[in-house]
Coordinates of C-alpha atoms and ligand atoms in Angstrom, one line a residue:
X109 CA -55.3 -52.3 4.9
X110 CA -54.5 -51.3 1.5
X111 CA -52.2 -48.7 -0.1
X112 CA -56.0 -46.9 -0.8
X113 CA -56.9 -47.0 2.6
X114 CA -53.5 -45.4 3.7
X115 CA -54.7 -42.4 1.8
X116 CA -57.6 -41.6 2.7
X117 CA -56.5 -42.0 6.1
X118 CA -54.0 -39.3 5.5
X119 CA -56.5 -37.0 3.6
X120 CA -58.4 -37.3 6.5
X121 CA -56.1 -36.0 9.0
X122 CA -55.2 -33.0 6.3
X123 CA -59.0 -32.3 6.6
X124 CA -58.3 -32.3 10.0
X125 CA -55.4 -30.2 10.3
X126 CA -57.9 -27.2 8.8
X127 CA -60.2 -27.2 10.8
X128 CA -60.2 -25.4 14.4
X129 CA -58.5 -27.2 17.5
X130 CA -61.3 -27.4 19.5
X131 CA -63.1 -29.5 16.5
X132 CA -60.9 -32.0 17.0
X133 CA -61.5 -32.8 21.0
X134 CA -65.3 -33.1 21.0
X135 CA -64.9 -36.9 21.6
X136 CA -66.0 -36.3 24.9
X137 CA -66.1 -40.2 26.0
X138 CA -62.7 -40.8 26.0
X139 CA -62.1 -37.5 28.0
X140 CA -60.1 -36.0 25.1
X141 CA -61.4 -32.3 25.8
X142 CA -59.3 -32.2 29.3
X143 CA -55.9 -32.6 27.9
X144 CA -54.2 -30.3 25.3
X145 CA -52.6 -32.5 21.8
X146 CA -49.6 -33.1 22.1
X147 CA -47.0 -31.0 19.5
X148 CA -44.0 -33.4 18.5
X149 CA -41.6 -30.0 17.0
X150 CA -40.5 -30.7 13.6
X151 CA -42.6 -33.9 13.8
X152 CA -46.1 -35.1 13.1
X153 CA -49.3 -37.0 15.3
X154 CA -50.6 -40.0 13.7
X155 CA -54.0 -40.0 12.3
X156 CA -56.3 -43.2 13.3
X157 CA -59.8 -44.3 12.1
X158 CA -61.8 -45.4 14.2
X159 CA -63.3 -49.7 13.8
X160 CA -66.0 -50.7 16.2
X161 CA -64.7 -48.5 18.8
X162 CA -61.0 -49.5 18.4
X163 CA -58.1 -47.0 17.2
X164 CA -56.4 -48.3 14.4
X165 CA -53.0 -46.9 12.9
X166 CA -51.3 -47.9 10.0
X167 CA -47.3 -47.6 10.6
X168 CA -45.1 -47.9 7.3
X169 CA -41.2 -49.0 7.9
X170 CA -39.4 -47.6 4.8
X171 CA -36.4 -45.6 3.8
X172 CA -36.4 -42.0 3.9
X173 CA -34.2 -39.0 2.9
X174 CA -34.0 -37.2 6.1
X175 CA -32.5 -33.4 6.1
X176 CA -30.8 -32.7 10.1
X177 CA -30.3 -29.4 9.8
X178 CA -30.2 -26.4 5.9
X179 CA -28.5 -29.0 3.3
X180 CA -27.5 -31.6 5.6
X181 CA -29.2 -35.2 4.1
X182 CA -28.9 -38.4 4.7
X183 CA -30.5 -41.8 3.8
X184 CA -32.2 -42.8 7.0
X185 CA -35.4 -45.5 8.3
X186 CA -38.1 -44.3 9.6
X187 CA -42.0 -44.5 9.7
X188 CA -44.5 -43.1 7.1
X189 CA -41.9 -40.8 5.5
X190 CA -40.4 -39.5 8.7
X191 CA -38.0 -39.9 11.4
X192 CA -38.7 -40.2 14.6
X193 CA -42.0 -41.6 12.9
X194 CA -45.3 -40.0 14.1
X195 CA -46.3 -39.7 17.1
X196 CA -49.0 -41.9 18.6
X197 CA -51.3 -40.1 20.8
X198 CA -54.0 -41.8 22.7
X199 CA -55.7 -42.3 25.8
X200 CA -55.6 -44.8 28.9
X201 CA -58.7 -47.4 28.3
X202 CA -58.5 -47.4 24.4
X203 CA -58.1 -50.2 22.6
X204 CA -55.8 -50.0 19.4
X205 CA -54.6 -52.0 16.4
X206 CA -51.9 -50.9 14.9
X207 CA -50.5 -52.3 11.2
X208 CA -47.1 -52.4 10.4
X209 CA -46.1 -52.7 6.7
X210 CA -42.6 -53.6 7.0
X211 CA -40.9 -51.6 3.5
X212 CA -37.4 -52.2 4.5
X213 CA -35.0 -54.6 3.0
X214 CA -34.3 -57.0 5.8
X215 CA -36.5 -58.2 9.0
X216 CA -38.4 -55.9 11.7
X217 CA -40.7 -55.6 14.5
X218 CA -41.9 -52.9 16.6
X219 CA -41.4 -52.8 20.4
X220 CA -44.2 -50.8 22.3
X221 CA -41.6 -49.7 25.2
X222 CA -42.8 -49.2 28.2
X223 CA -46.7 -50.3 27.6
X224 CA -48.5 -53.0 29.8
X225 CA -49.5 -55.8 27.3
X226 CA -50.0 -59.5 26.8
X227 CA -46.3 -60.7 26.1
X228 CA -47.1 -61.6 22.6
X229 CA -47.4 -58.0 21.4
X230 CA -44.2 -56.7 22.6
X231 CA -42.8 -57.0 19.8
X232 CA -39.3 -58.9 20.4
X233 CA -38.5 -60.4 17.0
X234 CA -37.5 -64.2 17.9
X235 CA -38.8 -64.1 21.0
X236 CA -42.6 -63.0 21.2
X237 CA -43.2 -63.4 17.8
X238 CA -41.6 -64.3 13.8
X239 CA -39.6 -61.3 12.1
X240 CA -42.0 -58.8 9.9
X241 CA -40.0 -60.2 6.4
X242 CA -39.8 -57.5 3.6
X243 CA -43.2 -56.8 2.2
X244 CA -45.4 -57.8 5.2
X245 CA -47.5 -56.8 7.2
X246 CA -48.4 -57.7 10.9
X247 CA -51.0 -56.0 13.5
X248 CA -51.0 -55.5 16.9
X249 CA -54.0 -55.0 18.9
X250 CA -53.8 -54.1 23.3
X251 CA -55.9 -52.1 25.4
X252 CA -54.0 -48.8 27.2
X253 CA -54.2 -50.2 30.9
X254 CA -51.7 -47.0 31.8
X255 CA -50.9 -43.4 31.1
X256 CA -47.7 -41.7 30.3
X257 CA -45.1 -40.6 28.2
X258 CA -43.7 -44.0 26.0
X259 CA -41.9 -45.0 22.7
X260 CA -41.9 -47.2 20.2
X261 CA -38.8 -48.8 18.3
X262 CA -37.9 -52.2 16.3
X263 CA -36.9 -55.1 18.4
X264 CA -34.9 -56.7 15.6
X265 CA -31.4 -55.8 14.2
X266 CA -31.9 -53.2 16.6
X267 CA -28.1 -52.2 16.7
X268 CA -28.6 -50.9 12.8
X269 CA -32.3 -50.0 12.8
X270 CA -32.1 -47.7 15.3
X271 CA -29.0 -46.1 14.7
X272 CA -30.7 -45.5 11.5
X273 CA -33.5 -43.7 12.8
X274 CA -36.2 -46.0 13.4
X275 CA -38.4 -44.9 16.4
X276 CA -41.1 -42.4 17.7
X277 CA -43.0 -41.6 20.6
X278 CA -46.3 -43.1 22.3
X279 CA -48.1 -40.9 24.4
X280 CA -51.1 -41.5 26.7
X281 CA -53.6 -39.5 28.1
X282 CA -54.8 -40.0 31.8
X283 CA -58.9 -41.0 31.2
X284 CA -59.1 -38.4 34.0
X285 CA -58.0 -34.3 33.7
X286 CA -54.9 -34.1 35.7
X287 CA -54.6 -32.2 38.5
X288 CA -53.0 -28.9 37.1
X289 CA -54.6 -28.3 33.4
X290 CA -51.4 -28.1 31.2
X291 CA -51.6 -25.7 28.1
X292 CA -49.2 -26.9 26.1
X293 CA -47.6 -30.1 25.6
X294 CA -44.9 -30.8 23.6
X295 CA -42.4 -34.2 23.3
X296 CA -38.7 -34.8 22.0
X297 CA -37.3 -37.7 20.9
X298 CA -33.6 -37.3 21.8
X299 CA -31.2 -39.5 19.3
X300 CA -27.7 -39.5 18.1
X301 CA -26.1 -39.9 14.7
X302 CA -22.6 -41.3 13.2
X303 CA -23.1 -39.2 9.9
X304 CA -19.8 -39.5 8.8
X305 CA -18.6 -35.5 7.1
X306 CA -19.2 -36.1 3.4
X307 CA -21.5 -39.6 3.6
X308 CA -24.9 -40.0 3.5
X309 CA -25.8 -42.9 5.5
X310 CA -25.7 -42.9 9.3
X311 CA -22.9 -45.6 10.4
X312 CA -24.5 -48.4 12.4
X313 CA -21.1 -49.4 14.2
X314 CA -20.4 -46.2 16.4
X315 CA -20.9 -46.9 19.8
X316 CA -20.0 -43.4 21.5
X317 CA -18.5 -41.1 18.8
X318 CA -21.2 -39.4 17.0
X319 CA -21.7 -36.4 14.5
X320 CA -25.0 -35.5 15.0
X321 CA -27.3 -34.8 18.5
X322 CA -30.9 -34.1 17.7
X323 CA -34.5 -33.4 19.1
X324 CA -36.7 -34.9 16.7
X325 CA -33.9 -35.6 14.5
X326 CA -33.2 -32.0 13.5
X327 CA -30.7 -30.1 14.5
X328 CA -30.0 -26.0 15.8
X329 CA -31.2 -24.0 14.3
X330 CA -33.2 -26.3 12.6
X331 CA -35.1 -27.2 15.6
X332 CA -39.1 -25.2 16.0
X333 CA -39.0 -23.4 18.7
X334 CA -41.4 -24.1 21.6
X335 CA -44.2 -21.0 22.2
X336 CA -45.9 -20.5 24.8
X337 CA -48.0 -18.0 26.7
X338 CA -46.5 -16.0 30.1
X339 CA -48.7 -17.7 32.8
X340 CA -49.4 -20.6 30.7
X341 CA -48.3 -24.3 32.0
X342 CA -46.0 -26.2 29.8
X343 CA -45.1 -29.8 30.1
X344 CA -41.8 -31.2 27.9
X345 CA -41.9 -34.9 27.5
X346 CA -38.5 -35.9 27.0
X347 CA -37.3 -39.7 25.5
X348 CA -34.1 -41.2 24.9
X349 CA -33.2 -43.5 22.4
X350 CA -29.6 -42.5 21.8
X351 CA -26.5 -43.8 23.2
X352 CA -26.2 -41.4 25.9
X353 CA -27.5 -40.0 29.2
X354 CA -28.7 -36.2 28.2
X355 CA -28.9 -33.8 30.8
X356 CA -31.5 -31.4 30.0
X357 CA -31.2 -28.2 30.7
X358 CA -34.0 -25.6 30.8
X359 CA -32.8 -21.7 31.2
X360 CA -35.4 -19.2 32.6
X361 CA -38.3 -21.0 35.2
X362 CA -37.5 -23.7 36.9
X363 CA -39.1 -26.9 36.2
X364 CA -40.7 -29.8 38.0
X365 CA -39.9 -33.3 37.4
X366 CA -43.4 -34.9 37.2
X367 CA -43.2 -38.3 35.2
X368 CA -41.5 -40.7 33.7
X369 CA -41.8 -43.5 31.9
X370 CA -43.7 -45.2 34.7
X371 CA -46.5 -42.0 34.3
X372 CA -47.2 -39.2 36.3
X373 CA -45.5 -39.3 39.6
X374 CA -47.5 -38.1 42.7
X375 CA -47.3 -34.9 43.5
X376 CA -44.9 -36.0 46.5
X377 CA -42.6 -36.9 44.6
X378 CA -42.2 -33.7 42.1
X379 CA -38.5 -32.3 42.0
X380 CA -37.7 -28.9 41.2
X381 CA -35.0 -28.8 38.9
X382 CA -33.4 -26.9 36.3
X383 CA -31.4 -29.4 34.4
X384 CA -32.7 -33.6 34.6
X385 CA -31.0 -36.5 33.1
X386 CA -32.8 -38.6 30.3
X387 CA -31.3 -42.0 30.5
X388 CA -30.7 -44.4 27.8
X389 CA -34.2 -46.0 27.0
X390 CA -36.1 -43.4 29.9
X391 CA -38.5 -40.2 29.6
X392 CA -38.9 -37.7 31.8
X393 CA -41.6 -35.0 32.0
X394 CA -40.7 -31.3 32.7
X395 CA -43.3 -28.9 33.5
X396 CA -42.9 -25.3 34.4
X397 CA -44.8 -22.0 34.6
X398 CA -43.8 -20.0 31.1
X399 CA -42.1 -16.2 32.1
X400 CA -41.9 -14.0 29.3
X401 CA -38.3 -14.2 27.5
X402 CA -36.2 -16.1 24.9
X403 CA -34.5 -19.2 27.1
X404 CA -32.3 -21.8 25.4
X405 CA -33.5 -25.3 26.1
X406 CA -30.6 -27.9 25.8
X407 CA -28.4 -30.6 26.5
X408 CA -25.9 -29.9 29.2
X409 CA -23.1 -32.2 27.3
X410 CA -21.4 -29.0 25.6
X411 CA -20.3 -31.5 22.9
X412 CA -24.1 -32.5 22.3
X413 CA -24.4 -28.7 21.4
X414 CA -22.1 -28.9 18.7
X415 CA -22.4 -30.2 15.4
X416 CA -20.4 -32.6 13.5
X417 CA -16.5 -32.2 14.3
X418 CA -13.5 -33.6 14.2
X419 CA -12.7 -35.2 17.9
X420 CA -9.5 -36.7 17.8
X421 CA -8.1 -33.5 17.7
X422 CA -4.8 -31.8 19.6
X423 CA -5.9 -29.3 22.2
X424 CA -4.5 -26.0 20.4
X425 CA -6.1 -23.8 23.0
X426 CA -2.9 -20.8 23.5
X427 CA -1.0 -22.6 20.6
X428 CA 0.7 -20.3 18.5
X429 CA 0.3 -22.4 15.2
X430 CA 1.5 -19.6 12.9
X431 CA 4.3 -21.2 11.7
X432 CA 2.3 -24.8 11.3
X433 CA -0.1 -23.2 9.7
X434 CA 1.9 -23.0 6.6
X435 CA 3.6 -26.1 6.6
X436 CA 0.3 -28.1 6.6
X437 CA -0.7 -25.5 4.0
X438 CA 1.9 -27.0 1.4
X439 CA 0.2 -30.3 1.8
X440 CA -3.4 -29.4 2.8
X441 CA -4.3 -26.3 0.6
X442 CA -6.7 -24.0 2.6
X443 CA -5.7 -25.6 6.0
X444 CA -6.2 -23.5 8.8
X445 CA -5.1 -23.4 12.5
X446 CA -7.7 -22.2 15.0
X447 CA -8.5 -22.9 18.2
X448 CA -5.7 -20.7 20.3
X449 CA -7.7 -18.6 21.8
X450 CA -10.6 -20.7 22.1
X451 CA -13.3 -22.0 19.1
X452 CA -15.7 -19.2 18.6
X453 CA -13.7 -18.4 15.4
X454 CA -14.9 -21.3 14.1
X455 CA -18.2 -20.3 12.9
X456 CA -16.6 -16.9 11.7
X457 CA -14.8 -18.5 9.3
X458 CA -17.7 -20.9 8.2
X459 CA -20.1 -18.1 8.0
X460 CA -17.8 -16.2 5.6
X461 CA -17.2 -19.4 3.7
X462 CA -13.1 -19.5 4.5
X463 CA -14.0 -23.3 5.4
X464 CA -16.4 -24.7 3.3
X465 CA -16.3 -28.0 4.8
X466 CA -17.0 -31.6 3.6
X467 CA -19.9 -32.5 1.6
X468 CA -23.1 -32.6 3.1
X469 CA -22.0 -31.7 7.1
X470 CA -23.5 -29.2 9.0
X471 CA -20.6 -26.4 10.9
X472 CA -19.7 -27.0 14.1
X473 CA -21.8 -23.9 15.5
X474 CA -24.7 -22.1 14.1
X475 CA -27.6 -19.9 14.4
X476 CA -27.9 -16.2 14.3
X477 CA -30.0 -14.4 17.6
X478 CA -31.0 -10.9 17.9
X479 CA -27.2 -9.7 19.0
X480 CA -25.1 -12.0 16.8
X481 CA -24.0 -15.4 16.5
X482 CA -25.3 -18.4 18.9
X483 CA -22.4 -20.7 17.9
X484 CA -24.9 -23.8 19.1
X485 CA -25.9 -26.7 17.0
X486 CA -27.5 -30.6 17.7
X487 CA -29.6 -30.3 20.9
X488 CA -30.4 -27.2 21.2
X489 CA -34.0 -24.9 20.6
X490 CA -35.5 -22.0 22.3
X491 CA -38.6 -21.8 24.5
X492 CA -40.4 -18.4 23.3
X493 CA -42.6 -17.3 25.8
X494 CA -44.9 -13.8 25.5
X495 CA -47.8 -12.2 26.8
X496 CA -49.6 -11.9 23.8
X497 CA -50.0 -15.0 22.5
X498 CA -53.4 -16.9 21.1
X499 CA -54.2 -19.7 23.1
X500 CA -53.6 -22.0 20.0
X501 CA -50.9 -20.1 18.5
X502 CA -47.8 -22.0 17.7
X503 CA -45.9 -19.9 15.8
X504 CA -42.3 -19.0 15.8
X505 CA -43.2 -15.4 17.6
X506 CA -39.5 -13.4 16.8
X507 CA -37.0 -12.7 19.0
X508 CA -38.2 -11.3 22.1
X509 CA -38.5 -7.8 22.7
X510 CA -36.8 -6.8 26.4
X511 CA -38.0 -4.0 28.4
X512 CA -35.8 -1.0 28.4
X513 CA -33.4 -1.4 31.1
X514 CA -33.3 -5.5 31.6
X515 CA -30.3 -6.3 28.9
X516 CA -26.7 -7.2 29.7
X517 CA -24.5 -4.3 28.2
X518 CA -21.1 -3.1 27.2
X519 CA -19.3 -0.6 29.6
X520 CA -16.0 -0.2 29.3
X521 CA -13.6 -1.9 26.2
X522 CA -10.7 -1.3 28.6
X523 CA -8.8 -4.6 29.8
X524 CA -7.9 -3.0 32.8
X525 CA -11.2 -1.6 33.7
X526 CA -11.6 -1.4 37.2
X527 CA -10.4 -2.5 40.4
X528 CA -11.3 -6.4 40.6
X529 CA -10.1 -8.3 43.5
X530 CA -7.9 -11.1 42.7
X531 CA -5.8 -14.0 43.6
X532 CA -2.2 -13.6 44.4
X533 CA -0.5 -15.3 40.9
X534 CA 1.8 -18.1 41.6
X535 CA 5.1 -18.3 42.3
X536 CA 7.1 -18.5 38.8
X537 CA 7.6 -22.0 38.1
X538 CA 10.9 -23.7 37.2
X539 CA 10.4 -23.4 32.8
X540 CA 7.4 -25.9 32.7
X541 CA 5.0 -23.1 31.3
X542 CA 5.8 -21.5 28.0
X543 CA 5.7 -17.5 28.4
X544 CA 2.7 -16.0 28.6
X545 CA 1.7 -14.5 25.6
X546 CA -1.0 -11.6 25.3
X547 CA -4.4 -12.3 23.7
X548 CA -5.3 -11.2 20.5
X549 CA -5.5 -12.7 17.6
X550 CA -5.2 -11.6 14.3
X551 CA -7.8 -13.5 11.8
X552 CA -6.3 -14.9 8.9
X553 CA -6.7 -13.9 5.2
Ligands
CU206 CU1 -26.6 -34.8 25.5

């Protein structure tokens, strides 16, 4: 495998790319006309050629400039120019060989995590085979004994590698059409970041504080929005390689929980849920029935929401920091105290550039929706359903349109609108609590 025949291999798939979906399922011996391709948002699907009946993919480990979200770089690893690297889509009963060209500056290896095969494939640098050194290349070659949704990630340094970015997703097909046809079928690769505000290399040493929390390393609004047809059945493949539990959160239909790393579960043991929890090193699949609407799909982890932030911060929710304020102005020009009434302000004041921020770090909240701000960032997207949708058609379709009469509104500005029912307030306590003070706050210059 030769620089040469990377190429063509990648003209090949652009070829591919043009032509009509259908075109590309007619290998009808492997089954591939029962299952939908998978979509990786804001990713890519590996091309393979295809040697005396085996698969073979050629993975690259190299460094890549990465962007997480508008202007937001950073000096990451990946595979073939991206992180997560592509994602390998193939079917139970194929054989593969898969090259890695190890472009890095130290050692690698690639773990196949989760797949059935002989021990001396797995990948574990040391133990099942010598580290990949700089400039080499090593192959791999198993049969798919299995189906389900998998991953793939270097078993050496692994601390700094992945950290980094280096990892991707391995999907297989069942040989057989699954019971319920699914229409579209998408998979996120869930990862966390220590990109320091104003550095441009992710820091390998953080063990729970991080800046960044993506979906196929990008973050909101950053993130392609998943389409899909009213009626249609969806499946979300969901994998974890951070260094945190994620629960997911769908809005809208519920979903079922119908696989995992171990497969598709029987039907027996489906749960209906509306938010699951994607462990360190797991995958989950999440399948629903798309209604029409615009429903955010995130992590439940408000902080996994955000973008990067300060966290060792003091609490200054109903902190009157007027006075503060202009203290720490003498020594920090352009300071500014927020956070007394709560943070929303915050990406007022980024959007209108008050707080320009360190170099290269994304706000804290972004994203604009049809009725304002979403003050969201990291893992977050949107599922975009409609009724008039092409069967093929991935494209971001708008904001949805809701029928007259179905929309949350304003009716009254009045604080003391109405005649709620209430507790009795407390007793007043002995001078613990400072007085009360009414909201309302006045934004600064
Ligand atoms: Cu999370």
């Amino acid at each position: 495998m030769n620089r040469r025949h990377f190429f063509l291999n990648t003209g090949a798939a652009t070829l591919a790319a043009a032509l009509p979906a259908a075109a590309l399922s007619q290998n009808a011996a492997t089954g591939e006309r029962k299952h939908p391709k998978v979509r990786t948002p804001n990713g890519w699907t590996m091309p393979h050629r295809l040697v005396d009946g085996v698969k073979v993919f050629h993975l690259v480990a190299e460094e890549i400039e990465h962007e997480f979200g508008p202007g937001t770089r950073a000096k990451c690893w990946g595979y073939n120019g991206s992180t997560p690297g592509p994602t390998i889509e193939v079917f139970e009963g194929d054989r593969v060989r898969i090259y890695l060209t190890n472009r890095l500056p130290e050692h690698t290896t690639i773990h196949w995590h989760g797949i059935n095969l002989p021990s001396g494939m797995d990948g574990v640098g040391g133990l099942t085979q010598p580290q990949i050194l700089p400039g080499e290349t090593y192959e791999y070659e198993f049969t798919l004994q299995q189906h389900g949704t998998h991953m793939y990630h270097p078993h050496a340094d692994e601390m700094v590698q992945m950290a980094v970015g280096m990892m991707g997703l391995f999907i297989i097909h069942p040989r057989e059409p699954e019971p319920e046809r699914i229409d579209r079928d998408y998979a996120i690769l869930l990862h966390n970041w220590a990109l320091h505000p104003g550095t441009w290399r992710p820091d390998p040493s953080v063990m729970t504080d991080f800046d960044l929390w993506t979906f196929n390393s990008r973050v909101f609004p950053a993130t392609e929005p998943l389409v899909a047809r009213s009626g249609e059945r969806v499946r979300i493949r969901v994998g974890n390689l951070s260094m945190h539990e994620h629960p997911i959160h769908l809005h809208g239909p519920r979903f079922w929980v119908t696989g995992g790393d171990g497969g598709r579960w029987p039907r027996a043991l489906w749960r209906s849920e509306v938010t699951e929890i994607v462990g360190v090193g797991q995958t989950r699949d999440l399948e629903f029935i798309a209604e029409p609407g615009d429903w955010a799909f995130h992590c439940h982890k408000s902080h996994h929401t955000m973008n990067a932030m300060g966290h060792e911060v003091p609490n200054t929710l109903g902190v009157d920091q007027s006075g503060v304020e202009a203290e720490i102005r003498k020594l920090l020009p352009g300071y500014m105290a927020m956070g007394e009434t709560g943070m929303a302000e915050h990406q007022v004041h980024t959007d209108m550039g008050h707080m320009p921020g360190p170099e290269n770090t994304l706000p804290m909240m972004m994203g604009k929706g049809p009725f304002g701000k979403l003050e969201m960032g990291g893992m977050f997207s949107v599922v975009k359903v409609r009724d008039d949708l092409g069967a093929d058609d991935y494209r971001d379709p708008g904001w949805y349109r809701h029928p007259p009469g179905t929309v949350a509104r304003r009716i009254s500005r009045d604080p003391q609108f109405g005649d709620p029912v209430r507790r009795e307030p407390l007793p007043p306590a002995k001078g613990t609590l400072p007085e009360a003070k009414p909201m309302g706050h006045e934004h600064h210059g």
